[in-house]
Coordinates of C-alpha atoms and ligand atoms in Angstrom, one line a residue:
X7 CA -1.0 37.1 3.5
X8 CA -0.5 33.9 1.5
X9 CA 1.2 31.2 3.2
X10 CA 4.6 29.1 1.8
X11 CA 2.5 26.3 0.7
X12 CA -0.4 28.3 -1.2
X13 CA 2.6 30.1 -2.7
X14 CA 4.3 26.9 -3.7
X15 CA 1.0 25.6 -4.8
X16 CA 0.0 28.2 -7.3
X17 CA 3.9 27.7 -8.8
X18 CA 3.0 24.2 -9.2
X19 CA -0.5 24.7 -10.5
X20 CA 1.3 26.5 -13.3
X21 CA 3.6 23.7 -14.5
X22 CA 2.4 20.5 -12.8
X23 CA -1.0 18.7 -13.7
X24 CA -3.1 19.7 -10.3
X25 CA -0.2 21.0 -8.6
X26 CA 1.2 17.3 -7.8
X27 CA 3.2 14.3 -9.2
X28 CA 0.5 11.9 -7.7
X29 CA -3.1 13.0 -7.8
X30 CA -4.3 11.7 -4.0
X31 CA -2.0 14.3 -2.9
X32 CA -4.1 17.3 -4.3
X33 CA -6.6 16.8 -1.7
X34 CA -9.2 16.9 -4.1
X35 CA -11.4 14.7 -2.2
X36 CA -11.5 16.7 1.4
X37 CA -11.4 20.3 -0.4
X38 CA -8.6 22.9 0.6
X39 CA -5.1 23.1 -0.7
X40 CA -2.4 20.7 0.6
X41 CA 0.6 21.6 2.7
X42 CA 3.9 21.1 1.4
X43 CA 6.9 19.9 3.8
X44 CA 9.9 20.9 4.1
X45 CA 11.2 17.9 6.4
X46 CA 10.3 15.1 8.0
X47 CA 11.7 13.2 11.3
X48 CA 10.3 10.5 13.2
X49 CA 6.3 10.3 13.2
X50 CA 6.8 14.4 12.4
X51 CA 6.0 16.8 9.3
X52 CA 7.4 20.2 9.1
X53 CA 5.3 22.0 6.5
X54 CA 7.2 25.0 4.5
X55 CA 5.1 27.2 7.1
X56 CA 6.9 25.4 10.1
X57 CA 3.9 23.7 11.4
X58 CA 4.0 21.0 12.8
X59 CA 2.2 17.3 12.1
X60 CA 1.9 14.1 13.8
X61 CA 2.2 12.1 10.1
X62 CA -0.1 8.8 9.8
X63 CA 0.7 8.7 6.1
X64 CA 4.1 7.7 6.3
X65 CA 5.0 8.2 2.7
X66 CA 1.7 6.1 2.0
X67 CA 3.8 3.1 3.8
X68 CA 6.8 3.0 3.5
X69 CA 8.2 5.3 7.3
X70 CA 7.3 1.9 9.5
X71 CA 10.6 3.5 11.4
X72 CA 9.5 7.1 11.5
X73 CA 11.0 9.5 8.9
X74 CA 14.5 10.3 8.3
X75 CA 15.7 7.3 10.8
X76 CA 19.0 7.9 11.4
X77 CA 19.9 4.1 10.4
X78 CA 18.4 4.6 7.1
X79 CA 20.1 8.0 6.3
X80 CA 23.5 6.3 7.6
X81 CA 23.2 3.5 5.0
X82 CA 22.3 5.9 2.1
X83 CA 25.0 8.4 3.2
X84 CA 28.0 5.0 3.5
X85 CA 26.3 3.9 -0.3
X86 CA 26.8 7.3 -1.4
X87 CA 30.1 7.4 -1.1
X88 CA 30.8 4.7 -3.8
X89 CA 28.2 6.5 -6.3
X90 CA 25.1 6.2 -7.1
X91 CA 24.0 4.3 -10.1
X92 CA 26.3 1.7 -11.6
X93 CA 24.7 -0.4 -14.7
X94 CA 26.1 -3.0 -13.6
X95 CA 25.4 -5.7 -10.9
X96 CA 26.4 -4.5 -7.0
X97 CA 26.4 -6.4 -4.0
X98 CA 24.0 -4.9 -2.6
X99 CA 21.5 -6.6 -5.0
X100 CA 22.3 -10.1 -3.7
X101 CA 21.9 -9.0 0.3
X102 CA 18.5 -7.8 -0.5
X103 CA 17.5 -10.9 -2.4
X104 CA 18.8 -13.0 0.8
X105 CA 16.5 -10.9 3.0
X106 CA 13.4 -11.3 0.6
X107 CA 13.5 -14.6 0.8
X108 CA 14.6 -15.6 4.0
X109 CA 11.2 -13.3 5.6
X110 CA 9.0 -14.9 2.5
X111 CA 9.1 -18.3 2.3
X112 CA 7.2 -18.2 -1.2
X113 CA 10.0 -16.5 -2.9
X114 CA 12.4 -18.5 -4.4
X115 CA 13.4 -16.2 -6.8
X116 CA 13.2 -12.1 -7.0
X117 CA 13.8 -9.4 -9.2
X118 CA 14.3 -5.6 -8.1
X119 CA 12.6 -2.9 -10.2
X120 CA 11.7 0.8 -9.2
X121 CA 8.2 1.1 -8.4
X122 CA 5.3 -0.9 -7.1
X123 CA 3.4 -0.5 -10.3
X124 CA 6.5 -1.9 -12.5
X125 CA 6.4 -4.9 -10.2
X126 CA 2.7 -5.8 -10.2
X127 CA 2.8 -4.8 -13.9
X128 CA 5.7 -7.4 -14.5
X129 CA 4.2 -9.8 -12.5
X130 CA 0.9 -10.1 -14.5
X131 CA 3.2 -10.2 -17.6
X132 CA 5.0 -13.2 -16.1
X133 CA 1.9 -14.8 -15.4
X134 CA 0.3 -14.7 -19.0
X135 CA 3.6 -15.9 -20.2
X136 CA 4.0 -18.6 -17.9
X137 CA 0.4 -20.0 -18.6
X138 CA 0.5 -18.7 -22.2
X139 CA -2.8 -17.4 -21.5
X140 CA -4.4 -14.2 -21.6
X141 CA -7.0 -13.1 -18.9
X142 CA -6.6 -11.9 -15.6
X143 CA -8.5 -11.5 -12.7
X144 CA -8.3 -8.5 -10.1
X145 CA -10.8 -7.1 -6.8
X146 CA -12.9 -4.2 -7.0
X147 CA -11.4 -1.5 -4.8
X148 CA -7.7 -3.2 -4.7
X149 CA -4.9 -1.0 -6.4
X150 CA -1.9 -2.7 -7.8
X151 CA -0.5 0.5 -9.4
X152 CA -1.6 2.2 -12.1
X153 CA -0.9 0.1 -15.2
X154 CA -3.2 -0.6 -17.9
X155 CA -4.3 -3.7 -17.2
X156 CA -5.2 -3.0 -13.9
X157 CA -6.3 0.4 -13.5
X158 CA -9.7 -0.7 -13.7
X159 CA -11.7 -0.2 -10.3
X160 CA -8.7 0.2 -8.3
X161 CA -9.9 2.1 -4.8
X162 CA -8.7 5.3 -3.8
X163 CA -7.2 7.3 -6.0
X164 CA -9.2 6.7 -8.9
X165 CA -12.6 6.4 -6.7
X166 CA -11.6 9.7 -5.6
X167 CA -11.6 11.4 -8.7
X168 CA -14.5 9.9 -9.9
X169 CA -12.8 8.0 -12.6
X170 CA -12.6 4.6 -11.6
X171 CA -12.0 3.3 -15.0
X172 CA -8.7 6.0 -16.3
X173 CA -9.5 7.4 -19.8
X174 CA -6.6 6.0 -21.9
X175 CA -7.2 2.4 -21.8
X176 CA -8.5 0.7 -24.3
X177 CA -11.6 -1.1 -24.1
X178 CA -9.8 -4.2 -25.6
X179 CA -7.2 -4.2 -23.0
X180 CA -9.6 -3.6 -20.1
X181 CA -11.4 -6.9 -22.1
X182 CA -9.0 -9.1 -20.6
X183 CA -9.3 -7.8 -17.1
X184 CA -12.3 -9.4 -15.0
X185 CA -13.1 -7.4 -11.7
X186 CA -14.7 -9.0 -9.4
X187 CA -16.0 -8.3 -5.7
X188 CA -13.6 -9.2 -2.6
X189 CA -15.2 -11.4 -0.3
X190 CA -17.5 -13.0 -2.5
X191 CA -15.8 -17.0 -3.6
X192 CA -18.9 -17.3 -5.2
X193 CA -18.1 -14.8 -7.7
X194 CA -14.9 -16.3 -8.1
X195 CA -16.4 -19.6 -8.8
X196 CA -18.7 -18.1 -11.6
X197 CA -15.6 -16.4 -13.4
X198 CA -13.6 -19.6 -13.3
X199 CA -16.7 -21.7 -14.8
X200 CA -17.3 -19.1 -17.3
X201 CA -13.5 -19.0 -18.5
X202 CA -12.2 -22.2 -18.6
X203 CA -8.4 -21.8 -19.4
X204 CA -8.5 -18.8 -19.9
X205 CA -7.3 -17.1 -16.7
X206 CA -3.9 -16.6 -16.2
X207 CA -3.4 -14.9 -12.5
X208 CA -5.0 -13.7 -10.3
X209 CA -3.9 -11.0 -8.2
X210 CA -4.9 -9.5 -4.6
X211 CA -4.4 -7.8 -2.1
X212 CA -4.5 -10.0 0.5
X213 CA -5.7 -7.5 3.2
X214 CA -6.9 -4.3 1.3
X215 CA -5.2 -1.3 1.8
X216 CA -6.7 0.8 -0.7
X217 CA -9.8 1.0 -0.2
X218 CA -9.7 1.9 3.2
X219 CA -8.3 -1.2 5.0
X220 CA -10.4 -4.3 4.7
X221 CA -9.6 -7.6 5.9
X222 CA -10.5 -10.9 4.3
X223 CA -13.2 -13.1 5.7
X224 CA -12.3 -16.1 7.3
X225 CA -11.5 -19.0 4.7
X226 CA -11.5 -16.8 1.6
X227 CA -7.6 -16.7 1.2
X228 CA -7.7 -20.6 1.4
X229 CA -10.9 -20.8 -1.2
X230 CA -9.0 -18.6 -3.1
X231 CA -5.2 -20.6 -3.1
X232 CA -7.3 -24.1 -4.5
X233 CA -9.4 -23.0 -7.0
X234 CA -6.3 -21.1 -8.6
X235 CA -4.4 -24.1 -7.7
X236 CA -6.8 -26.0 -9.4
X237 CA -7.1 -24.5 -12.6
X238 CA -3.7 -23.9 -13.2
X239 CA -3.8 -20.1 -12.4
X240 CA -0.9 -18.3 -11.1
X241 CA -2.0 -16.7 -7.5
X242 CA -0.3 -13.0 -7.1
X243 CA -0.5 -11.3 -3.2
X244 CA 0.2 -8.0 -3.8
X245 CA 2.1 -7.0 -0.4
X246 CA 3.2 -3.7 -1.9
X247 CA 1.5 -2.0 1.0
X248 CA 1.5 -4.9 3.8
X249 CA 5.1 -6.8 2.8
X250 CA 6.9 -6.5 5.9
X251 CA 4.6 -4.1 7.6
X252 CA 1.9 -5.9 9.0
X253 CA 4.7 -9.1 9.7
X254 CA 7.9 -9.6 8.9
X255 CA 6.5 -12.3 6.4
X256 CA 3.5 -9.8 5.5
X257 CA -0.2 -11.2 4.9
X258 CA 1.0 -14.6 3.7
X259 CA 2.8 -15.4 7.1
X260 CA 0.0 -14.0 9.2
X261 CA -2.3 -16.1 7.2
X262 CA -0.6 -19.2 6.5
X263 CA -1.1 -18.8 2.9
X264 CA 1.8 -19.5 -0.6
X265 CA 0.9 -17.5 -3.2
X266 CA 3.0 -18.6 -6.6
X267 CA 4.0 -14.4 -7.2
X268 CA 4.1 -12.1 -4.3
X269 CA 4.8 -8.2 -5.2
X270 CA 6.4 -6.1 -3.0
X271 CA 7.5 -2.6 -3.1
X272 CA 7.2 0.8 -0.3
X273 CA 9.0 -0.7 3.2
X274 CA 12.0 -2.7 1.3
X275 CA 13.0 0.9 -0.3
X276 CA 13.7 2.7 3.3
X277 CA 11.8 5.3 1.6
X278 CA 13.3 5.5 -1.8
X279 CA 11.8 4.5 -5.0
X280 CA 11.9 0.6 -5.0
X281 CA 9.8 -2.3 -6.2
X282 CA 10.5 -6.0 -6.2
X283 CA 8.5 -9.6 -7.5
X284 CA 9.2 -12.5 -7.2
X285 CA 7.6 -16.5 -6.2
X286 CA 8.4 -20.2 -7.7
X287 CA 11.8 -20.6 -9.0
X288 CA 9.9 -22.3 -12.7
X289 CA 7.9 -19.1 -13.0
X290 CA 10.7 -16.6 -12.2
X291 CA 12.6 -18.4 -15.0
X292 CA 10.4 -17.3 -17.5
X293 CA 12.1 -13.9 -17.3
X294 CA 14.4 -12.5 -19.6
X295 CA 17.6 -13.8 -19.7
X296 CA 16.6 -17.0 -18.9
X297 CA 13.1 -17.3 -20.4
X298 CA 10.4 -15.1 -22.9
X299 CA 9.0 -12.8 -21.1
X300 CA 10.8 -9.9 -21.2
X301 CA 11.5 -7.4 -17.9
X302 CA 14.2 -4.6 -17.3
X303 CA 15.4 -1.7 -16.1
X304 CA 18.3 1.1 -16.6
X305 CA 17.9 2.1 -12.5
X306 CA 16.7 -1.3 -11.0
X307 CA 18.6 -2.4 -8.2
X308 CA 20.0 0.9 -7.2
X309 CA 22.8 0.9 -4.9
X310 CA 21.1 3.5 -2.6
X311 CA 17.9 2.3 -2.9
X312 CA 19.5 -1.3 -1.5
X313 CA 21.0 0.1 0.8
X314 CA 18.2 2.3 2.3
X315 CA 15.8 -0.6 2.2
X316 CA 18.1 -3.4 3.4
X317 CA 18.9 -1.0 6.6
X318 CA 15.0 -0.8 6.5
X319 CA 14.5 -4.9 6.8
X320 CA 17.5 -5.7 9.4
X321 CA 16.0 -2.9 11.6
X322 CA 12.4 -4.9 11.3
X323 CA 14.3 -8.6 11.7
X324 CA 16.2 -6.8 15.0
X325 CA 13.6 -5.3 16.5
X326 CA 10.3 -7.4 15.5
X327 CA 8.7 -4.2 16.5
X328 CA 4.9 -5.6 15.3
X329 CA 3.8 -6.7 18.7
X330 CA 4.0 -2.4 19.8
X331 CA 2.9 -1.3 16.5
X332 CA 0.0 -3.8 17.0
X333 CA -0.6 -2.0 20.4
X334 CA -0.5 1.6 19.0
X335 CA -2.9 1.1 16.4
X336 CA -5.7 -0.8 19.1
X337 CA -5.2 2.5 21.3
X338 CA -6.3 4.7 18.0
X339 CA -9.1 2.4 17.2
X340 CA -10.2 2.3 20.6
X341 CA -10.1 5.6 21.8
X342 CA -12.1 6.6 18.4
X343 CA -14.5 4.2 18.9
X344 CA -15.5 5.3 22.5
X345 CA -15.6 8.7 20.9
X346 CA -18.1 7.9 18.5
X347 CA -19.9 5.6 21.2
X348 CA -20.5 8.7 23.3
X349 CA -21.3 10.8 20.0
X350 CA -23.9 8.2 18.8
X351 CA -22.0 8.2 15.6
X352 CA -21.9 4.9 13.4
X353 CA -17.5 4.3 13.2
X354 CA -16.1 1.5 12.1
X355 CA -12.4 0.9 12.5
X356 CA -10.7 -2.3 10.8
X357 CA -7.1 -2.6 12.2
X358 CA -4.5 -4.9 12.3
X359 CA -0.9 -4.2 13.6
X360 CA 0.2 -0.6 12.0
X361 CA -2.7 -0.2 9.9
X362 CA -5.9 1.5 10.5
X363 CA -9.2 3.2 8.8
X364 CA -11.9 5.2 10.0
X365 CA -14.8 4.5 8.4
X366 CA -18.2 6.4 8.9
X367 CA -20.6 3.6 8.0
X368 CA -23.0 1.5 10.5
X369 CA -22.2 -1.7 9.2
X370 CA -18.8 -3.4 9.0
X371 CA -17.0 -2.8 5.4
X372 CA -16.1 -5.9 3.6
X373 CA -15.7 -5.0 0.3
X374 CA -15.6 -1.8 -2.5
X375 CA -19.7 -1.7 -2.3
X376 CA -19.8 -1.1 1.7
X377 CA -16.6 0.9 1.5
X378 CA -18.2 3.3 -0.7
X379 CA -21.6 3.6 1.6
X380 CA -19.4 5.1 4.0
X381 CA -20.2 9.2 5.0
X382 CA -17.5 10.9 3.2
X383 CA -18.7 14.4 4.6
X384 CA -17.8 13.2 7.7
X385 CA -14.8 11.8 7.2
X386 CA -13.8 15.4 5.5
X387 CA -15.2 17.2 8.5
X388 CA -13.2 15.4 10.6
X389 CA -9.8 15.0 8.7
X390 CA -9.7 18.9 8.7
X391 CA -10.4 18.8 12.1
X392 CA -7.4 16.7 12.9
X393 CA -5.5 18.3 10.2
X394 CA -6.1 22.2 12.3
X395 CA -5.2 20.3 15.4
X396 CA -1.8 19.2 14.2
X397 CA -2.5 15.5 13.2
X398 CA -2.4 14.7 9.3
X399 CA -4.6 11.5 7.8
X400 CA -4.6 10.8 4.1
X401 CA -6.7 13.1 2.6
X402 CA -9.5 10.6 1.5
X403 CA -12.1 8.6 3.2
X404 CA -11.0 5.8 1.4
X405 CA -7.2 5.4 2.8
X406 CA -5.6 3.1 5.5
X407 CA -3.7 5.0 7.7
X408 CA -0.2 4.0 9.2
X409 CA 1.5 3.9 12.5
X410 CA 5.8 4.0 12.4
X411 CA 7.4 3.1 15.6
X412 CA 8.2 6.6 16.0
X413 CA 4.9 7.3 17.1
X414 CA 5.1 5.4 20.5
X415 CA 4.6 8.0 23.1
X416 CA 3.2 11.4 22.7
X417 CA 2.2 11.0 19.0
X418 CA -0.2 8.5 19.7
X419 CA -1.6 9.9 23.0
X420 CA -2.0 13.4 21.4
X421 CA -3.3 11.9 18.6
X422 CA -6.2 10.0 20.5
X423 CA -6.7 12.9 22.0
X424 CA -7.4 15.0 19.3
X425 CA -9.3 12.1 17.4
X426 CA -11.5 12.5 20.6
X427 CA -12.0 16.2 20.9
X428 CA -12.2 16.1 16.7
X429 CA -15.2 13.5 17.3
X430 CA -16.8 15.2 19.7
X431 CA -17.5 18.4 18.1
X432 CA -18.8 16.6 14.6
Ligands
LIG240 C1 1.3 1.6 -3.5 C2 0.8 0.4 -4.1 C3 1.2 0.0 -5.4 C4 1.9 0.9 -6.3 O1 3.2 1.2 -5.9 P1 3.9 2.5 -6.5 O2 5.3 2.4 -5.9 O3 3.1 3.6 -6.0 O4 3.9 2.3 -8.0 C5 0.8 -1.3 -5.8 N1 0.1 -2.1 -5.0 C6 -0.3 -1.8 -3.8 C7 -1.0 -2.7 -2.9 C8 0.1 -0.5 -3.3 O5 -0.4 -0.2 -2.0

């Protein structure tokens, strides 16, 4: 007998490219067919088939409260009631903006769109037309959405499909992308010294998150902020992933670092579809109404999606929860690396706060190169060994995974368990 989900699945297969509206979610990379869920509540999955899943891909981010919290669902139910899409300015707008900016002191000035890729998109657009130049420099294994100029070795999802550079972007465009390794300020120097005034943002993921989480080396951010600084060249964090989930502040209050353009997107939506940019006051004003560079849209600023997300960022400014989450995620790395001590297995586990990977590699992964030398046969042996025992990981080797504060308690023990048992018998 065919389960719910291989039912579903074949439907889809018919209609839907691979079965799915975003290809990571095909499972392509760890083989089998993926679940579909029916709900979702606290750091749970219910799967059409009513099993049960201790979740640590929380909507790739976004859960940092656990699913469904009953805040969240509160604030899109009161929002609701007044309708949902207006085409017009609502308050809600302005009380999000006043969060942004009180928890990022770099952002003067933000603008709401719908997805993280419109806001990394917009931001490199702002960028070239605030320096009037053309070239833009990006990481090998960081994703900042999947726009044209910077789907062009962007980590996980693309890596995984062996497609790192998408068909569909022309050579000319990719031209004035420059990819170059994380990590490496020496590479950095080069393209600067080979493009004098020529290079119009760069942008980053401060701490990695699609790669497999990867954190920078010491001194790196701050190499990184002066030579931009010094040539002129607008600096872009992407905290799409890590904006209020790693710190309130995200990667640019744990490291003391002001980017001009920060990018932000996932947590401030409470789970709906949200993105957001925004940095110096004299670059925001280069958007459109007020300046050239033209930026819009017919849904941005959505009174539910406010609302969700708003409830979202005065539950993390209540709660400062990052102290526990930090805690949860050292008992998952821990326990998996005594696991693998016992096995003899090479693990390494980069975490920090609520986000974690498991890589299978000996040395320590700094970059897209050492990422990729990691044993992806293991990892897919052992993600379907956590996935039979009730305890869901992205389905690629080359994913962060994420910790809500719904975990605290019996998801986490169970699920150092099962990491442990899971380990064990690789
Ligand atoms: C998820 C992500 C994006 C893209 O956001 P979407 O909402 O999926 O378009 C961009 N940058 C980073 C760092 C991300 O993690």
């Amino acid at each position: 007998m065919t389960s719910r989900s291989d039912q579903l699945f074949a439907r889809a297969l018919q209609l839907i490219p691979g079965g799915v509206n975003s290809p990571v979610r095909a499972f392509r990379s760890v083989g089998g067919a993926p679940f579909f869920v029916k709900s979702a509540h606290g750091a749970t999955l219910t799967t059409a088939d009513g099993r049960e899943l201790i979740d640590f891909v929380c909507t790739w981010g976004p859960a940092i409260h656990g699913h469904n919290h009953p805040r969240i669902k509160a604030a899109i139910v009161a929002a609701l009631e007044n309708g949902t899409s207006f085409g017009t300015p609502n308050p809600y707008e302005v009380e999000m903006a006043e969060l942004i900016v009180t928890f990022f002191p770099s952002i003067q000035k933000v603008r709401m769109c719908n997805s993280g890729t419109e806001a990394t998109m917009s931001a490199i657009r702002l960028a070239r037309g605030f320096t009037k130049r053309d070239k833009i420099i990006k990481f090998a294994g960081c994703y900042h959405g999947h726009s044209d100029s910077l789907l062009i070795k962007a980590g996980s999802g693309a890596l995984t499909h062996g497609n790192p550079d998408s068909a569909g972007v022309p050579a000319s465009f990719a031209r004035e992308t420059i990819v170059l390794p994380y990590n490496d300020p020496a590479a950095l120097d080069a393209a600067f010294a080979a493009n004098p005034d020529q290079i119009a943002g760069v942008i980053i993921e401060a701490y990695c998150g699609n790669v497999g989480f990867i954190m920078p080396d010491p001194g790196y951010l701050r190499h990184l902020r002066e030579i931009t600084a010094r040539h002129g060249t607008v600096l872009i964090f992407d905290e799409v992933m890590t904006g209020f989930r790693l710190a309130k502040g995200g990667v640019q209050e744990l490291e003391s670092s002001t980017p001009d353009l920060t990018t932000l997107g996932k947590i401030i939506g409470g789970g709906l579809p949200v993105g957001a940019f925004g940095g110096r006051a004299d670059i925001m004003d280069h958007l459109a109404p007020l300046g050239p560079v033209y930026q819009a849209g017919t849904l941005s600023g959505n009174p539910l999606a406010m609302a969700a997300g708003i409830a979202s960022l005065r539950m993390l400014e209540e709660l400062d929860p990052y102290a526990r989450l930090d805690r949860l995620g050292a008992q998952l790395r821990d326990a998996v690396q005594a696991a693998a001590r016992a096995k003899g297995l090479p693990v390494q586990v980069p975490q920090r706060g609520s986000m974690f990977s498991i890589f299978f590699n000996d040395a320590p992964v700094r970059d897209y190169a050492t990422a990729l030398r990691s044993d992806a046969k293991v990892f897919t042996r052992f993600f379907h060994g956590c996935l039979d025992r009730g305890v869901y990981l992205a389905p690629s080797a080359f994913e962060a995974g994420f910790i809500s504060t719904a975990h605290e308690g019996a998801a986490i023990t169970r699920a150092a368990e099962v990491f442990t048992e899971v380990i064990r018998e690789l």
